[in-house]
Amino acid sequence: MSLPYAPPSASAPAEAPAEASAVHLSAPRYVLGETAADHTTVEGLLERARGFGMPPRAELWGWGTVHRTAKTLEALAAETAGATLDGAGVSPGEVDCLILCSTRFPGGPRTHGAFVESVMAATGLGAAAFTGLTLGRCANLLAGIRTAQAYVAAGMHRRVMVVTADRVTDEAVRMENFALFSDGAASCLISAEPLGDDAYEIVAGAGAQDPAGLDWSNEISSDLAREVNERILEDAGMKIGDIRGVLHANLYKPLVVLKERQAGFTREQLFLDNIARTGHCFAADPLINLVDRDAAGALAAHGHYLLASSVPGVRIGVLLRKLAPHSAQAATTHTARLGDH
């Protein structure tokens, strides 16, 4: 649920134009596996739950719907990227870089070229530069967004498409002791100017790592989350209560609540609805939750929202400020006019 929000008064000053150095995230979009099914269809769920010492209580863990796909990763990536281009009102030729994220790219060095070629052809991105990110596991997307932000801020690229896509290839491991996995993909554009109606200024971001804690068997660290929060809040000149919502990974409810509360957030700042509705879509969760909260009218113009993801040994956070639609359009028009001179 969102924090209480009072609309600004009619006399409130208009939002100031974005600074030239600002970087924006625009047109977040996602796709889920086309086949939705109840968690009871997950192979060996009760047996695996017993093996993990988990009582079979769906309402406790947030077991709900899982989404499966018969599509390839290339198809998922292209579908969400196309939706982002449409939402931003940008043609493929105006994007000069693609960052592809996945927990596991199919094949190996002999097939990766064809994989990238397929995604580029399906999206129309043509000869855009490309980068692949995978080692961050379910933090890959936020690592990709931060990389894209650095590209844009440095002037290396003007508009960067960030895409993450993943699917379960072995149904026997769709359930783990921290989440029920769904297949899906998500995307956004990172650029100097806001694009389209749903745009956000990237206010701050940070990551923290503990190499000794990277093994899959380790717990998610709330210490790393607090470290990331401290760095982001210091850079933004804010307090943790100023963040209206946290868009976190859709892990089991008790795990999310425990770890994010230990990081300093209140339960009211969390968004737990999608744990049962979508399951854990690998790295895509923060953008999925951002899109859904916005669609529900739960994001306030000028409000601050944190994209956050943790895996054992890693925490990444990206703080966004939502722009009012008219402000995003005005900034885009202003930037376009400047480019004409």
XYZ file of C-alpha atoms in Angstrom:
341
model
C 0.000 0.000 0.000
C 1.190 3.554 -0.587
C 1.831 6.194 2.009
C -0.832 8.878 2.500
C -0.612 11.578 -0.130
C -2.169 15.018 -0.256
C -2.350 16.541 -3.757
C -0.401 19.786 -4.115
C -2.468 22.937 -3.790
C -3.342 25.009 -6.837
C -0.935 27.664 -5.618
C 2.010 25.263 -5.424
C 4.897 26.340 -7.674
C 5.344 24.498 -10.940
C 8.045 21.863 -11.089
C 11.386 23.381 -12.022
C 12.960 22.278 -15.316
C 15.328 19.361 -14.975
C 18.990 20.306 -14.747
C 21.109 19.618 -17.798
C 23.097 17.012 -15.878
C 20.035 15.032 -14.790
C 19.485 11.500 -16.070
C 16.001 10.042 -16.449
C 14.280 6.671 -16.522
C 11.328 6.601 -18.913
C 8.563 4.283 -20.092
C 9.104 1.287 -17.800
C 7.269 -1.724 -19.204
C 7.101 -5.478 -18.610
C 5.702 -8.718 -19.962
C 4.857 -11.884 -18.035
C 4.781 -15.458 -19.224
C 1.625 -15.931 -21.280
C 0.381 -18.906 -19.232
C -0.762 -18.039 -15.715
C -1.391 -20.901 -13.306
C -2.021 -21.414 -9.621
C 0.953 -22.270 -7.424
C -0.518 -25.722 -6.860
C 0.602 -26.581 -10.408
C 4.270 -26.140 -9.478
C 6.025 -29.479 -9.707
C 6.852 -30.949 -6.287
C 5.906 -27.776 -4.409
C 4.785 -29.478 -1.203
C 7.750 -31.836 -1.189
C 10.204 -28.999 -1.696
C 8.449 -26.948 0.997
C 8.876 -29.807 3.452
C 12.521 -30.118 2.459
C 12.999 -26.410 3.171
C 11.171 -26.687 6.510
C 8.367 -24.431 5.285
C 4.789 -25.081 6.470
C 2.503 -25.351 3.397
C 0.582 -22.118 4.081
C 0.082 -20.176 0.866
C -1.215 -17.047 2.590
C 1.859 -16.901 4.837
C 4.437 -17.058 2.054
C 2.464 -15.271 -0.635
C 2.132 -18.280 -2.924
C -0.294 -17.300 -5.647
C 0.081 -17.284 -9.418
C 3.102 -18.287 -11.478
C 3.582 -17.252 -15.092
C 5.159 -19.595 -17.606
C 6.228 -18.907 -21.163
C 6.936 -20.977 -24.239
C 8.673 -17.974 -25.809
C 12.412 -17.538 -26.140
C 14.344 -14.978 -24.153
C 14.848 -13.059 -27.397
C 11.081 -12.864 -27.923
C 10.433 -11.727 -24.338
C 13.160 -9.097 -24.574
C 11.892 -7.770 -27.892
C 8.287 -7.620 -26.678
C 9.027 -5.525 -23.616
C 11.522 -3.317 -25.474
C 8.914 -2.592 -28.128
C 6.440 -1.559 -25.438
C 9.026 0.806 -23.940
C 9.725 2.403 -27.321
C 5.998 2.937 -27.842
C 5.543 4.367 -24.358
C 8.450 6.764 -24.788
C 7.407 7.842 -28.266
C 10.885 7.008 -29.549
C 11.833 5.231 -32.756
C 14.384 2.385 -32.568
C 16.883 4.445 -34.546
C 16.970 7.047 -31.761
C 18.382 4.509 -29.267
C 22.158 4.229 -29.462
C 22.841 1.529 -26.857
C 21.222 -1.671 -25.568
C 22.012 -3.251 -22.212
C 20.751 -6.844 -22.067
C 20.436 -8.486 -18.644
C 19.724 -12.116 -17.861
C 20.510 -14.579 -15.118
C 21.560 -17.055 -17.790
C 22.083 -16.203 -21.442
C 21.380 -19.299 -23.556
C 24.261 -21.256 -25.038
C 27.786 -19.916 -24.970
C 30.236 -17.815 -26.996
C 29.284 -19.582 -30.250
C 25.592 -18.688 -29.853
C 25.625 -15.358 -28.060
C 26.210 -13.394 -31.239
C 23.094 -14.842 -32.837
C 21.170 -14.174 -29.614
C 22.056 -10.473 -29.663
C 21.431 -10.248 -33.405
C 17.962 -11.705 -32.928
C 17.072 -9.180 -30.206
C 18.449 -6.267 -32.217
C 16.563 -7.321 -35.337
C 13.285 -7.867 -33.490
C 13.469 -4.468 -31.781
C 14.797 -2.575 -34.785
C 17.753 -1.263 -32.784
C 20.047 -2.100 -35.689
C 23.629 -1.061 -35.083
C 23.237 0.220 -31.511
C 26.087 -0.601 -29.175
C 25.303 -3.438 -26.786
C 26.389 -4.714 -23.391
C 25.427 -7.897 -21.540
C 25.030 -8.194 -17.757
C 24.531 -11.467 -15.904
C 26.688 -11.935 -12.795
C 24.415 -9.838 -10.571
C 21.706 -12.517 -10.718
C 18.386 -10.980 -9.651
C 20.071 -7.593 -9.199
C 21.062 -7.534 -12.885
C 18.404 -5.044 -13.964
C 19.375 -2.422 -11.402
C 23.041 -2.947 -12.272
C 22.040 -2.351 -15.885
C 20.144 0.834 -15.013
C 23.098 2.188 -13.072
C 25.440 1.325 -15.951
C 23.122 3.087 -18.403
C 22.964 6.106 -16.100
C 26.767 6.296 -16.117
C 26.852 6.008 -19.917
C 24.423 8.895 -20.305
C 25.970 11.094 -17.609
C 29.399 10.644 -19.211
C 28.066 11.539 -22.647
C 29.007 8.138 -24.044
C 25.418 7.424 -25.137
C 22.314 9.577 -25.376
C 19.538 6.987 -25.040
C 20.075 3.539 -23.577
C 17.532 0.724 -23.645
C 17.846 -1.533 -20.595
C 16.156 -4.940 -20.880
C 16.076 -7.927 -18.549
C 14.573 -11.288 -19.527
C 14.539 -14.651 -17.764
C 12.623 -17.901 -17.772
C 12.727 -21.113 -15.774
C 14.127 -23.958 -17.859
C 13.746 -26.697 -15.224
C 10.295 -26.862 -13.618
C 11.747 -28.813 -10.702
C 13.389 -25.619 -9.418
C 10.585 -23.121 -10.047
C 10.193 -23.099 -6.269
C 13.154 -22.161 -4.098
C 13.372 -21.498 -0.378
C 13.111 -17.743 -0.964
C 10.650 -17.348 -3.864
C 8.318 -18.843 -6.460
C 9.714 -17.960 -9.888
C 7.781 -16.648 -12.884
C 8.985 -16.090 -16.431
C 9.048 -12.519 -17.675
C 10.919 -9.470 -18.888
C 11.067 -5.740 -18.193
C 12.589 -2.684 -19.809
C 13.046 1.071 -19.665
C 14.904 3.877 -21.433
C 17.669 5.827 -19.711
C 18.369 9.244 -21.195
C 19.281 12.836 -20.403
C 15.742 13.977 -21.172
C 12.479 12.455 -19.882
C 10.538 10.634 -22.591
C 6.779 10.110 -22.710
C 4.196 10.460 -19.961
C 5.703 8.119 -17.363
C 9.173 9.426 -16.622
C 11.339 9.668 -13.535
C 14.447 11.583 -12.594
C 17.201 9.341 -11.243
C 18.050 11.158 -8.038
C 20.690 8.845 -6.592
C 21.867 5.265 -6.603
C 24.283 2.992 -4.804
C 25.435 -0.583 -4.569
C 27.181 -2.547 -1.839
C 28.903 -5.911 -2.004
C 30.312 -8.509 0.351
C 32.388 -10.975 -1.705
C 32.444 -13.437 1.183
C 28.638 -13.539 1.139
C 28.094 -14.122 -2.578
C 27.507 -17.860 -2.373
C 23.924 -18.898 -3.249
C 23.491 -20.562 0.168
C 23.999 -17.331 2.128
C 21.238 -15.072 3.406
C 20.312 -11.695 1.980
C 22.109 -9.033 4.009
C 20.165 -6.235 5.666
C 23.528 -4.681 6.568
C 24.239 -4.123 2.870
C 20.760 -2.661 2.432
C 21.362 -0.183 5.248
C 24.702 0.768 3.709
C 23.066 1.438 0.361
C 20.271 3.432 2.008
C 22.731 5.597 3.906
C 24.692 6.448 0.773
C 21.589 7.206 -1.291
C 19.935 9.318 1.387
C 23.125 11.258 2.036
C 23.540 12.009 -1.675
C 19.884 13.039 -1.981
C 19.804 15.049 1.267
C 16.804 13.040 2.448
C 15.616 10.915 5.344
C 14.342 7.367 4.953
C 10.792 8.480 5.729
C 10.888 10.786 2.693
C 10.792 7.729 0.427
C 7.131 7.104 -0.402
C 7.566 3.519 -1.515
C 10.087 0.727 -2.000
C 9.891 -1.333 -5.195
C 11.655 -4.479 -4.016
C 12.031 -8.046 -5.242
C 8.942 -10.264 -4.955
C 10.403 -12.812 -2.579
C 8.315 -14.598 0.066
C 6.396 -12.124 2.215
C 8.058 -12.873 5.578
C 11.498 -12.562 3.988
C 10.730 -9.251 2.282
C 9.144 -7.749 5.392
C 11.938 -8.912 7.691
C 14.846 -7.775 5.537
C 13.356 -4.450 4.434
C 12.213 -3.611 7.958
C 15.745 -4.396 9.166
C 16.987 -2.021 6.458
C 14.941 0.736 8.094
C 11.715 0.832 6.072
C 8.203 0.639 7.480
C 5.740 -1.977 6.289
C 3.684 0.829 4.738
C 6.573 1.672 2.425
C 6.629 -1.861 1.014
C 4.568 -3.241 -1.878
C 3.624 -6.864 -1.222
C 0.670 -7.333 -3.595
C 2.693 -8.655 -6.524
C 4.311 -11.442 -4.549
C 1.143 -13.482 -5.047
C 0.047 -11.878 -8.328
C 3.224 -12.201 -10.378
C 5.674 -14.253 -8.374
C 9.404 -13.537 -8.505
C 10.327 -12.571 -12.081
C 14.068 -12.687 -11.492
C 15.605 -9.179 -11.872
C 12.449 -7.623 -13.370
C 10.536 -7.246 -10.068
C 11.403 -3.614 -9.186
C 10.216 -2.306 -12.570
C 7.143 -4.551 -12.537
C 6.191 -3.168 -9.144
C 6.871 0.409 -10.257
C 4.626 0.007 -13.304
C 1.808 -1.585 -11.318
C 1.875 0.973 -8.522
C 1.786 3.750 -11.088
C -1.100 2.114 -12.975
C -3.025 1.910 -9.700
C -2.581 5.635 -9.111
C -0.400 5.013 -6.062
C 2.580 7.110 -7.184
C 2.534 10.830 -6.477
C 4.013 13.398 -8.830
C 7.305 14.661 -7.360
C 7.319 11.693 -4.942
C 10.450 9.642 -4.345
C 10.492 5.869 -4.887
C 13.292 3.377 -4.419
C 13.993 0.518 -6.804
C 15.806 -2.070 -4.704
C 17.090 -5.584 -5.129
C 19.147 -7.888 -2.935
C 20.846 -11.197 -3.580
C 23.358 -12.899 -1.285
C 26.362 -10.585 -1.109
C 24.870 -7.718 -3.148
C 22.388 -4.869 -2.678
C 21.579 -2.224 -5.303
C 19.226 0.723 -4.956
C 18.120 3.416 -7.412
C 16.144 6.386 -6.097
C 13.629 7.909 -8.521
C 11.546 11.082 -8.455
C 8.334 10.818 -10.421
C 7.735 13.606 -12.908
C 4.287 14.956 -13.621
C 3.261 13.981 -17.193
C 3.064 17.591 -18.373
C 6.514 18.302 -16.917
C 8.030 15.324 -18.728
C 6.482 16.402 -22.013
C 7.608 20.010 -21.566
C 11.166 18.944 -20.776
C 11.250 16.644 -23.799
C 9.971 19.421 -26.091
C 12.477 21.898 -24.646
C 15.351 19.453 -25.199
C 14.224 18.755 -28.758
C 14.111 22.478 -29.547
C 17.594 22.955 -28.159
C 18.780 20.167 -30.424
C 17.458 22.052 -33.441
C 19.842 24.948 -32.864
